[in-house]
Coordinates of C-alpha atoms in Angstrom, one line a residue:
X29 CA -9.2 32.8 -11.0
X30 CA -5.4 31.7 -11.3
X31 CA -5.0 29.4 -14.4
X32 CA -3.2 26.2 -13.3
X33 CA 0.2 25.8 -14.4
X34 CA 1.1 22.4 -16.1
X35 CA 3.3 20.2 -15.4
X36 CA 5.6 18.5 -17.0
X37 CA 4.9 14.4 -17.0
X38 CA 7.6 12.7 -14.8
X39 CA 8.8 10.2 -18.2
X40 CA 9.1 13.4 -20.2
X41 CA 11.3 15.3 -18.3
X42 CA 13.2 12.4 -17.6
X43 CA 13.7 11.6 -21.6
X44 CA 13.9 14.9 -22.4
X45 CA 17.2 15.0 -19.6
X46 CA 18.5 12.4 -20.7
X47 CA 18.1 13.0 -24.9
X48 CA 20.2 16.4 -23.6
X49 CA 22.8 14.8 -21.8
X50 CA 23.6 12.2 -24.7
X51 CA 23.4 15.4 -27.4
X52 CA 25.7 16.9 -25.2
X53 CA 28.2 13.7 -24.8
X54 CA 27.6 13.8 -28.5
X55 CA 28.9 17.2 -29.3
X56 CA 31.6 17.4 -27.2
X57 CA 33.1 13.6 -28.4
X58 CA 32.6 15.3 -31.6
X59 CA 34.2 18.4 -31.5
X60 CA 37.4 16.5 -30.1
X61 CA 37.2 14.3 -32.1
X62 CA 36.9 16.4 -35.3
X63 CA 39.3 18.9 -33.7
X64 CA 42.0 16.3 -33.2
X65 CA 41.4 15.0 -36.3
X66 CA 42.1 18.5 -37.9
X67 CA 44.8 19.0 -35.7
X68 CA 46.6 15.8 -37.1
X69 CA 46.1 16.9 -40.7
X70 CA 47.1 19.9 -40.9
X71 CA 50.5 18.8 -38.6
X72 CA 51.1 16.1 -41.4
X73 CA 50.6 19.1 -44.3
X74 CA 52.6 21.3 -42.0
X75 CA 55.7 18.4 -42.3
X76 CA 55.2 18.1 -46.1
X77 CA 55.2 21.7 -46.5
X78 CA 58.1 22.7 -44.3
X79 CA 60.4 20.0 -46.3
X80 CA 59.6 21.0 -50.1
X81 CA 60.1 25.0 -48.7
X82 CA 63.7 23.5 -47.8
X83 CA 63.5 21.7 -51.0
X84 CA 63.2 24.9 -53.2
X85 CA 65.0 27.2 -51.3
X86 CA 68.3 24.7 -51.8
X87 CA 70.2 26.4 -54.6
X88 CA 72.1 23.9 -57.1
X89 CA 75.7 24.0 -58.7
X90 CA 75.7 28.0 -58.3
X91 CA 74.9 31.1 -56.6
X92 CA 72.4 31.7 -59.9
X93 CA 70.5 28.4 -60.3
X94 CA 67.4 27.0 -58.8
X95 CA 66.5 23.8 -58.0
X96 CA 64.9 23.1 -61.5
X97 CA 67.8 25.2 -63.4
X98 CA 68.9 28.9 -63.9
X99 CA 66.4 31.9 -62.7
X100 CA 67.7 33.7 -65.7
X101 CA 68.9 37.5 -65.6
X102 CA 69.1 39.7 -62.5
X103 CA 66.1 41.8 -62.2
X104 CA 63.5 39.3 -64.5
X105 CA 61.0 37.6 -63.3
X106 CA 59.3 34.0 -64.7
X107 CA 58.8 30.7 -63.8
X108 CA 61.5 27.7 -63.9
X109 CA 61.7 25.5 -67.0
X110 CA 59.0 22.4 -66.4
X111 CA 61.0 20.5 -68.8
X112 CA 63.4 18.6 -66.1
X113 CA 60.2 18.7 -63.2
X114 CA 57.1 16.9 -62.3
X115 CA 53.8 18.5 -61.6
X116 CA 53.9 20.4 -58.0
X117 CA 51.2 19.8 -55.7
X118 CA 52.2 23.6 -54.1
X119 CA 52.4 27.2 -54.9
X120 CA 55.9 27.9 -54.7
X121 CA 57.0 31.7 -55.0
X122 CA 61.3 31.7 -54.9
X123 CA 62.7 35.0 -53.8
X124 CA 66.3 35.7 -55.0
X125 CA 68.2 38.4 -52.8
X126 CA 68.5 40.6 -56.0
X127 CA 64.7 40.7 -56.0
X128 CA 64.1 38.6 -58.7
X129 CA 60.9 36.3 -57.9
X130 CA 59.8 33.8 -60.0
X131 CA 56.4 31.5 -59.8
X132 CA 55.7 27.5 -59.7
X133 CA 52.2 27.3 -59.7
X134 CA 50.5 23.8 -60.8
X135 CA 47.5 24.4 -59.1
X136 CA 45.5 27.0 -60.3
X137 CA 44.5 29.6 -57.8
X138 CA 46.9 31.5 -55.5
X139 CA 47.2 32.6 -51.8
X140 CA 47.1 35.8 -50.1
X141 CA 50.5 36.6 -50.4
X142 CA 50.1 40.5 -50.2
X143 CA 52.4 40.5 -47.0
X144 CA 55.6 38.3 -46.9
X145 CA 56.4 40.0 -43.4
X146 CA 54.1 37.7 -41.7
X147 CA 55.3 34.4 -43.2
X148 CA 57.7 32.4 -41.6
X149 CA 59.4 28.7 -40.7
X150 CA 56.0 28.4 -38.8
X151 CA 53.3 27.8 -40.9
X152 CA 50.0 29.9 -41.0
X153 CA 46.6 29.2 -42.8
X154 CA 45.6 32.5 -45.3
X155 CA 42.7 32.8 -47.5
X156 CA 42.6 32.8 -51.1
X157 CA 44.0 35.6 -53.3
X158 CA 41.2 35.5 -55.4
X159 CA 38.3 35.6 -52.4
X160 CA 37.3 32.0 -53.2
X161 CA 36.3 30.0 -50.4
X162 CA 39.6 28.0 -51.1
X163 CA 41.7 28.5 -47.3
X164 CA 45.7 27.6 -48.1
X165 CA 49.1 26.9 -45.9
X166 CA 52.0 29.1 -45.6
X167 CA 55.6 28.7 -45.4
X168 CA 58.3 30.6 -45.8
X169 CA 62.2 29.5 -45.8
X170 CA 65.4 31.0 -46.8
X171 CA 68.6 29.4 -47.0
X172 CA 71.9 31.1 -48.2
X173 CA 75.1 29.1 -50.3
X174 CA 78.0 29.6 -49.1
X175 CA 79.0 31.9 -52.0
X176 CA 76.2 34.4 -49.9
X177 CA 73.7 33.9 -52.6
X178 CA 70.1 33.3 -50.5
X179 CA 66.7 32.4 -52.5
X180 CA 63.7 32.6 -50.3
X181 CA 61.0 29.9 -51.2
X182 CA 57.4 30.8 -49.8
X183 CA 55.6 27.9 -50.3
X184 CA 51.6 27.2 -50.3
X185 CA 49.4 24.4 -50.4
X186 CA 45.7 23.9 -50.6
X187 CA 43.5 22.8 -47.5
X188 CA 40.9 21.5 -49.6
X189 CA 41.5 17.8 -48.8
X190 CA 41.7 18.6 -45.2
X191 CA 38.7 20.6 -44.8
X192 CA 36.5 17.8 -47.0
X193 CA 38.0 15.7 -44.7
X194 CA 36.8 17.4 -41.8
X195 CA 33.8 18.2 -43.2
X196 CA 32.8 14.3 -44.5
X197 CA 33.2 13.5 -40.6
X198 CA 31.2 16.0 -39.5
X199 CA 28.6 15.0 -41.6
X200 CA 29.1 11.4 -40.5
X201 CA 29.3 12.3 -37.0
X202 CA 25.8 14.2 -37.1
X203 CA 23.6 11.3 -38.8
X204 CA 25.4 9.2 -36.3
X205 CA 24.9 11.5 -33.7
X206 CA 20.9 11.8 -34.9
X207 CA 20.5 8.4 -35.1
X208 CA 21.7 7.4 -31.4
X209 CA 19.6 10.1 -29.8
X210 CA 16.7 8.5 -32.1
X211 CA 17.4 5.1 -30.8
X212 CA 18.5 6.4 -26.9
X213 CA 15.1 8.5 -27.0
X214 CA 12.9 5.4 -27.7
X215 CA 14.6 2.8 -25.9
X216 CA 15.2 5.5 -22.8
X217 CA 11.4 6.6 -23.4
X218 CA 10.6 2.7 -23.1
X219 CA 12.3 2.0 -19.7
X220 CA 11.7 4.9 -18.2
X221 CA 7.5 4.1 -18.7
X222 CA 8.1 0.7 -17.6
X223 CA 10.4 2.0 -14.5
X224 CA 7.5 4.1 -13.7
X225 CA 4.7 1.7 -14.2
X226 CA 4.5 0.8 -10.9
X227 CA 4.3 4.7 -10.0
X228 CA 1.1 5.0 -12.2
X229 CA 0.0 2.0 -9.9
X230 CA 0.5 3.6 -6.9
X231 CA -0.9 7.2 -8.1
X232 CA -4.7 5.0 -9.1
X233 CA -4.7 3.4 -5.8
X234 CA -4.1 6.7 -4.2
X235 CA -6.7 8.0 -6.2
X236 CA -9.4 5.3 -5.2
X237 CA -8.0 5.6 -1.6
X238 CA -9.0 9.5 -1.8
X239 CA -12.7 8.3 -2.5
X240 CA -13.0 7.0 0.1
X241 CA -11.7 3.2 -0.3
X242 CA -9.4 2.5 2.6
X243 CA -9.2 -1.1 2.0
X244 CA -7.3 -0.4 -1.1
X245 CA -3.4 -1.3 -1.3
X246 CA -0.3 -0.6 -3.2
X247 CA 0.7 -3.4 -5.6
X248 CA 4.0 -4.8 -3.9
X249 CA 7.2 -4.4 -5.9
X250 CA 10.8 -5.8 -5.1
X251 CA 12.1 -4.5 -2.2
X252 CA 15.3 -3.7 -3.4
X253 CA 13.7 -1.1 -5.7
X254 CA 12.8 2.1 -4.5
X255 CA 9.3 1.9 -5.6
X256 CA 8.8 -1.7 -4.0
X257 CA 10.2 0.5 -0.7
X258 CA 7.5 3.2 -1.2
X259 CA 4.9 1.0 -1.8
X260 CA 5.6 -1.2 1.4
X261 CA 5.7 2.3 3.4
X262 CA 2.4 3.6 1.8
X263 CA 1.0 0.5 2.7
X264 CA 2.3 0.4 6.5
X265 CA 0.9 3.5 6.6
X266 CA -2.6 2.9 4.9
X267 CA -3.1 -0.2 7.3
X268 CA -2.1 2.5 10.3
X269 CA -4.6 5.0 9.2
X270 CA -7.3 2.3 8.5
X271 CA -7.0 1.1 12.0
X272 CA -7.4 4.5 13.5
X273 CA -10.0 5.2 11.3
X274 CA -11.5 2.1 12.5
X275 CA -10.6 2.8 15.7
X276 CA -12.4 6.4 16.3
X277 CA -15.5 4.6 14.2
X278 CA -15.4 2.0 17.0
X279 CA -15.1 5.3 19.7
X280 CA -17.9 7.0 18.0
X281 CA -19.9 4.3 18.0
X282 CA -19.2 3.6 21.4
X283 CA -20.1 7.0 22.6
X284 CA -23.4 7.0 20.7
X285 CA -24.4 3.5 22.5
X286 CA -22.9 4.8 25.8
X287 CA -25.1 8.1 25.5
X288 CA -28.0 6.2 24.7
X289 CA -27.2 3.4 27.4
X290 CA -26.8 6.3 29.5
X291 CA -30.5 8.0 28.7
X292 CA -32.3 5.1 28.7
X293 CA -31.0 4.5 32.6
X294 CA -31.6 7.8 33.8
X295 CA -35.0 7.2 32.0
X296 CA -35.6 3.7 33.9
X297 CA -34.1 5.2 37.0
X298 CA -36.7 8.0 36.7
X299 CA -39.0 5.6 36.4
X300 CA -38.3 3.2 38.9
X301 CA -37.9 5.8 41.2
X302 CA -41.1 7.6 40.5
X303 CA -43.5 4.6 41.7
X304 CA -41.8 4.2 45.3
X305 CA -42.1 8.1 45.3
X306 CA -45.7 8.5 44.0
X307 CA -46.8 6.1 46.3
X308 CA -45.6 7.9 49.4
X309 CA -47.1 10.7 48.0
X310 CA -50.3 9.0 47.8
X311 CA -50.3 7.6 51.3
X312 CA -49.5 10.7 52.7
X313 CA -52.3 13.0 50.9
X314 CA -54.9 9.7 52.1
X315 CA -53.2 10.7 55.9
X316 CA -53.8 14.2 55.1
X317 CA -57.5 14.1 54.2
X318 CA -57.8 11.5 56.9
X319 CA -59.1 8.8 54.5
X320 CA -56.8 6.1 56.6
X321 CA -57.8 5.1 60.0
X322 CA -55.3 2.5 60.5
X323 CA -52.0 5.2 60.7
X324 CA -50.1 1.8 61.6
X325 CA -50.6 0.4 58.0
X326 CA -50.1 3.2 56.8
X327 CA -46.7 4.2 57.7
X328 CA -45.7 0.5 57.0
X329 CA -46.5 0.9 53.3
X330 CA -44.7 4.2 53.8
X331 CA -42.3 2.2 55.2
X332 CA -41.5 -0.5 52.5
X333 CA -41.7 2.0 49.7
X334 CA -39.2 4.0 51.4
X335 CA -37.4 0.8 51.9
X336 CA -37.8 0.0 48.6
X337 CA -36.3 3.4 47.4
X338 CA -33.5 3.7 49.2
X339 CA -32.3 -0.1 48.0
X340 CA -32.9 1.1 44.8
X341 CA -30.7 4.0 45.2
X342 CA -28.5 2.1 46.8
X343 CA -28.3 -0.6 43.7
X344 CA -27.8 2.7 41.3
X345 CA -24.8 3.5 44.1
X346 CA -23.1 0.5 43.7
X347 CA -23.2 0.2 39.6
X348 CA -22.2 4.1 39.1
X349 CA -19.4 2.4 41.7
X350 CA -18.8 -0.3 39.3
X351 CA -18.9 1.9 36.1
X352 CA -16.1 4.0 37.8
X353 CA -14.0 1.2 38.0
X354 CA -12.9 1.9 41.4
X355 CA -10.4 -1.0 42.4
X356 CA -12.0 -3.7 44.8
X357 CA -10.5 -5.1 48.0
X358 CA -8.8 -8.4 46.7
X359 CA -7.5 -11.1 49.3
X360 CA -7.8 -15.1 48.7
X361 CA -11.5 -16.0 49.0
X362 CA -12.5 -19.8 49.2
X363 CA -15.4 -20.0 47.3
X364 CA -16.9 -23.2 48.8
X365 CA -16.8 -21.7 52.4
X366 CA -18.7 -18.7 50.4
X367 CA -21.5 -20.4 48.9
X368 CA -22.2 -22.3 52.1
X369 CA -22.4 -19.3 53.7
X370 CA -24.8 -17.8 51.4
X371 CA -27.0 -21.1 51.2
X372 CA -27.6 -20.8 54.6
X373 CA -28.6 -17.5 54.0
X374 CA -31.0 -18.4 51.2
X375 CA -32.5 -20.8 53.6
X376 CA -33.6 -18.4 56.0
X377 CA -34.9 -16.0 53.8
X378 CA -37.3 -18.6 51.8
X379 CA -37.7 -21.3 54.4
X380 CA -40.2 -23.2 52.2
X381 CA -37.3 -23.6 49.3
X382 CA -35.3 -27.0 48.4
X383 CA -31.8 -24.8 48.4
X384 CA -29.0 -27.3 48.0
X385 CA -25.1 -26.9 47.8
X386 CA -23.1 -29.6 45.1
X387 CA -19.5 -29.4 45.2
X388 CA -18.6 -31.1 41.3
X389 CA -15.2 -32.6 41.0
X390 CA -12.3 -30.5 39.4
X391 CA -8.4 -29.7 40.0
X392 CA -7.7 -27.6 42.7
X393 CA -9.6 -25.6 45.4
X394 CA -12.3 -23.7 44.0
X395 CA -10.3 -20.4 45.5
X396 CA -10.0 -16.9 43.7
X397 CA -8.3 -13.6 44.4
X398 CA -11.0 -11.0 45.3
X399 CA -13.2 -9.2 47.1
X400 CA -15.2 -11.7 49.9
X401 CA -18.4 -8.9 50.4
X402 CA -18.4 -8.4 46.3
X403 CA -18.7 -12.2 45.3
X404 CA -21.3 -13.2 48.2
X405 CA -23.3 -10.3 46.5
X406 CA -22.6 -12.0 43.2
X407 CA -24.4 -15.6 44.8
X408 CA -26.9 -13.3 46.9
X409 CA -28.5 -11.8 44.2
X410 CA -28.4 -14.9 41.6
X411 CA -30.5 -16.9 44.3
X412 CA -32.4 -14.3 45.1
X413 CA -33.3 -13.9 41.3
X414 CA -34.1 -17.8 41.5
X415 CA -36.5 -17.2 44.6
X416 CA -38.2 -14.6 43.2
X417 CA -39.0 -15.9 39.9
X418 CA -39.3 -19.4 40.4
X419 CA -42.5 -21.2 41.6
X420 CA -42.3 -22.2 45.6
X421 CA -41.8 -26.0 44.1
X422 CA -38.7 -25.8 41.5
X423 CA -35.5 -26.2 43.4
X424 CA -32.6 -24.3 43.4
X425 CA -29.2 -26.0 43.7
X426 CA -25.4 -23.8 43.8
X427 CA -22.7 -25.5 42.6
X428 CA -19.0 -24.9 43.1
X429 CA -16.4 -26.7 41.2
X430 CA -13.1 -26.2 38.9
X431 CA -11.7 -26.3 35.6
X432 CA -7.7 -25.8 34.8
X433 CA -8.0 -22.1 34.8
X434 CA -11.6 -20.8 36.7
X435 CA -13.2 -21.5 39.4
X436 CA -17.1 -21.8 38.4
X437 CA -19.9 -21.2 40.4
X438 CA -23.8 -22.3 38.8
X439 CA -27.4 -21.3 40.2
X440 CA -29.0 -24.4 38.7
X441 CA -33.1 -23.8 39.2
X442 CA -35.5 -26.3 37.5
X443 CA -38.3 -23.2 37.0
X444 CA -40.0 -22.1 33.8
X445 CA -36.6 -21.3 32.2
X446 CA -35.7 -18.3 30.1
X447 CA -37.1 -17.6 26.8
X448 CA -34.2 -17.4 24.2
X449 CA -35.5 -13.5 23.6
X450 CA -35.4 -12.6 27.8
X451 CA -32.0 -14.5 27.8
X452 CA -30.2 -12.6 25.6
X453 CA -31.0 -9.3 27.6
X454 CA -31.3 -10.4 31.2
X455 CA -28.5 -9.0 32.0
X456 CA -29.4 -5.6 30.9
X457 CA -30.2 -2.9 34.0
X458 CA -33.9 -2.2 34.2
X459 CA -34.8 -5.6 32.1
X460 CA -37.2 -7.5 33.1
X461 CA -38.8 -11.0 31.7
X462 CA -42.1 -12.3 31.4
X463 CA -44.1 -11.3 34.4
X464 CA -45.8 -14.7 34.9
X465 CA -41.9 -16.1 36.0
X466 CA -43.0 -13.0 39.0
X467 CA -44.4 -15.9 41.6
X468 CA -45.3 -12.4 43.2
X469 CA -48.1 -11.5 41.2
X470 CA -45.9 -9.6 38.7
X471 CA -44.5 -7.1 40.9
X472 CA -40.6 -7.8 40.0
X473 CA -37.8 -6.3 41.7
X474 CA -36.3 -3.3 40.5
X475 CA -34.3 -4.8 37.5
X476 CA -30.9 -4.5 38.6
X477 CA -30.0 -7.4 40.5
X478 CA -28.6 -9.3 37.7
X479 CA -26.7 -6.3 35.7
X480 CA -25.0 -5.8 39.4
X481 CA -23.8 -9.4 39.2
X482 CA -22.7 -8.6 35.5
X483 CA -20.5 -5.3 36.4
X484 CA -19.1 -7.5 39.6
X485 CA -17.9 -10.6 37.7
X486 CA -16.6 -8.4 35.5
X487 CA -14.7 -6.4 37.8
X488 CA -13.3 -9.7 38.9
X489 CA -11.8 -10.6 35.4
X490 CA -14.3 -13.4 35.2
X491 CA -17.7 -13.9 32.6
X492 CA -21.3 -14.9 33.7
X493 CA -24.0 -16.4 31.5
X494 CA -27.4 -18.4 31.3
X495 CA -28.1 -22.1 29.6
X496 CA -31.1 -23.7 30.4
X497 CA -31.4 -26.6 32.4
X498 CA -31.5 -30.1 31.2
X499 CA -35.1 -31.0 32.3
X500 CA -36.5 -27.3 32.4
X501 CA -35.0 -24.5 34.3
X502 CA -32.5 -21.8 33.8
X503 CA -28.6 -22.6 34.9
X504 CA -26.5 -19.1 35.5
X505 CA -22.6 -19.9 35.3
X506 CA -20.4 -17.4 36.9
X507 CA -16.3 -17.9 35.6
X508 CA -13.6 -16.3 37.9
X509 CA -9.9 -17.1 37.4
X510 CA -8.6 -19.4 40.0
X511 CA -6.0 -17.8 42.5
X512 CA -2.6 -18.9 41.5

């Protein structure tokens, strides 16, 4: 198994860069500065020792004498009196064009002097005769009387102040030099943890996030900051994948309670349409074996279940229709011409029924945009829900009236009334309520009438409910949007 590789920690690598790029700054200042430094000396030393070579290579009062008095005899060699001279700061080596040489040195130690070829006006740096650390500056000038007597003065002096010069800054320049990348390194180490604080922020919450804690949210920053932008981004974009996690949680569950919506109507479809069925079956094995005399009854009851069937296909029909959401035929409809219309109808069906029409008082025409056959289905089967499970005496009454934005229609019945359990759920497909509101012995109908007003009212952009009725009774309230 591959070992991990690790990292280097953000703060490190960004002290660590910039503890290298102030060393660098460091050194480089330094070495100009020390080299210019150097530079400046030795030009100064280069000055003083061009103008005492000039100095001692001057004869005086004859083609014989020095600066400090006679050389002595042609061909010996010595040094100048010091009785009429100061102490000499340089090594001074005079040349005379006989040959004769003679020596001023004041300084203990000499230079490397083994080749006067290479010496000239220009001066050089040599090392020390003597191979002592010691390094020393040359110059060599000649300069001829007019008698044609020249003396050639090579002239040395000592680097020492110079190079403890030099050295005594680089010295100072490295504990100054030490102690600012000390100082950079802590203060740089400081603001770069703080800078990043709100990074170590951000890494937690995207920790927590990854286990599983999507409400969690980036501590906000300023704006202007780059990290207060990347924390208002990973935010956007937490709330953005919350709310399609949300949202495929919502699809999921949606599914699962559409599956099992689905299953439990194929299962009360099966159902519902296995009674009708087994019937028929039953009458016609009693034909059959000839247990029936009376054929007429017989293929009445045939009859009715067969009616019965093919309305309860035709219910299924019209709310697979619905569930499609195939678009309806939508003209102006005037409600109140509607419901008169389907009073009447009422009437004639249960004949023995108090089956009233109210107009109430609101703005406007009680009109709406939709479809004339759907919405006289909508009042057919709430009054026929009434009729059926409402004793012969309660009466029904449909009124039609207005608010500012709906048009509201309300089967008002003063029956046994809901029970807050059967009212929640009366609008499910297949449902049905206590079997004593069944004034028909407790055969019901086939449970669909009122989820088909459901699908249709809300096919029309409206809602439907139940209240009960003041008194007793069940009120259903239908809510379309008025026609504009």
């Amino acid at each position: 198994m591959p070992r991990r590789k690790r990292g280097v920690p953000l703060r490190v690598s960004l002290v660590g860069l910039m503890l290298v790029l102030v060393a660098l700054g460091l050194v480089v200042s330094g070495v100009s500065v020390t080299s210019a430094l150097e530079n400046r000396l030795i030009d100064r030393t280069d000055n003083g020792l061009r103008g005492a070579a000039e100095g001692w290579a001057r004869p005086r009062d004859g083609d014989d004498r020095g600066p400090f008095g006679p050389f002595g005899q042609s061909g010996q060699s010595g040094s100048p009196t010091t009785e009429r001279r100061p102490p000499s700061p340089y090594y001074v080596m005079l040349i005379r064009s006989d040959g004769t040489t003679f020596t001023v040195n004041d300084v203990g130690g000499s230079p490397d002097l083994s080749d006067l070829s290479r010496f000239s006006t220009d001066p050089v740096t040599v090392a020390s005769a003597t191979g002592s650390d010691v390094r020393w500056r040359v110059v060599k000038v000649t300069a001829t009387n007019p008698s044609g007597v020249s003396i050639t003065s090579v002239v040395a002096i000592k680097l020492n102040d110079v190079d403890d010069t030099v050295t005594r800054l680089i010295w100072l320049q490295l504990g100054v030099g030490l102690g600012v990348v000390v100082v950079v390194g802590g203060l740089g180490y400081l603001l770069v943890r703080t800078s990043l604080r709100p990074l170590r922020r951000v890494e937690e919450t995207a920790e927590k996030i990854a286990g599983g804690d999507l409400d969690q949210r980036v501590p906000t920053s300023p704006p202007n900051t780059e990290v207060g932008r990347l924390a208002t981004s990973l935010n956007v974009m937490l709330h953005q994948i919350q709310n399609a996690f949300a949202a495929t949680a919502a699809s999921e569950e949606q599914a699962r309670s559409s599956e099992d919506k689905m299953r439990r109507f194929i299962a009360d479809a099966s159902h519902e349409l296995r009674t009708p069925l087994t019937s028929i079956r039953g009458f016609s094995e009693l034909y059959r074996q000839g247990a029936m005399t009376d054929t007429g009854q017989l293929m009445a009851r045939i009859e009715t279940e067969a009616g019965r069937m093919g309305l309860l296909v035709e219910e299924l029909l019209m709310l697979a229709r619905l569930d499609a959401q195939r678009p309806l035929e939508r003209a102006q409809v005037d409600l109140l011409s509607l419901a008169s219309d389907s009073v009447h109808s009422a009437r004639a069906m249960a004949p023995e029924r108090e089956i009233a029409l109210q107009v109430l008082g609101g703005p406007g025409i009680p009109a709406v945009m939709g479809d004339a056959a759907r919405l006289s289905q909508v009042l057919s089967n709430l009054i026929t829900n009434v009729i059926r499970h409402t004793p012969d005496d309660a009466t029904i009454t449909v009124q039609i009236g207005t608010d500012d934005r709906d048009a509201i229609i309300s089967v008002v019945d003063t029956g046994p009334g809901l029970a807050p359990a059967d009212r929640a759920r009366v609008f499910e497909r297949f449902f049905r309520g206590d079997s004593s509101r069944h004034r028909d012995g407790g055969v019901g109908g086939s449970g669909l009438g009122l989820s088909i007003v459901a699908a249709l009212v809300d096919a029309h952009g409206g809602t439907v409910g139940v209240d009960d009725t003041p008194g007793g009774g069940a009120t259903f309230r239908v809510r379309i949007p008025r026609a504009e």
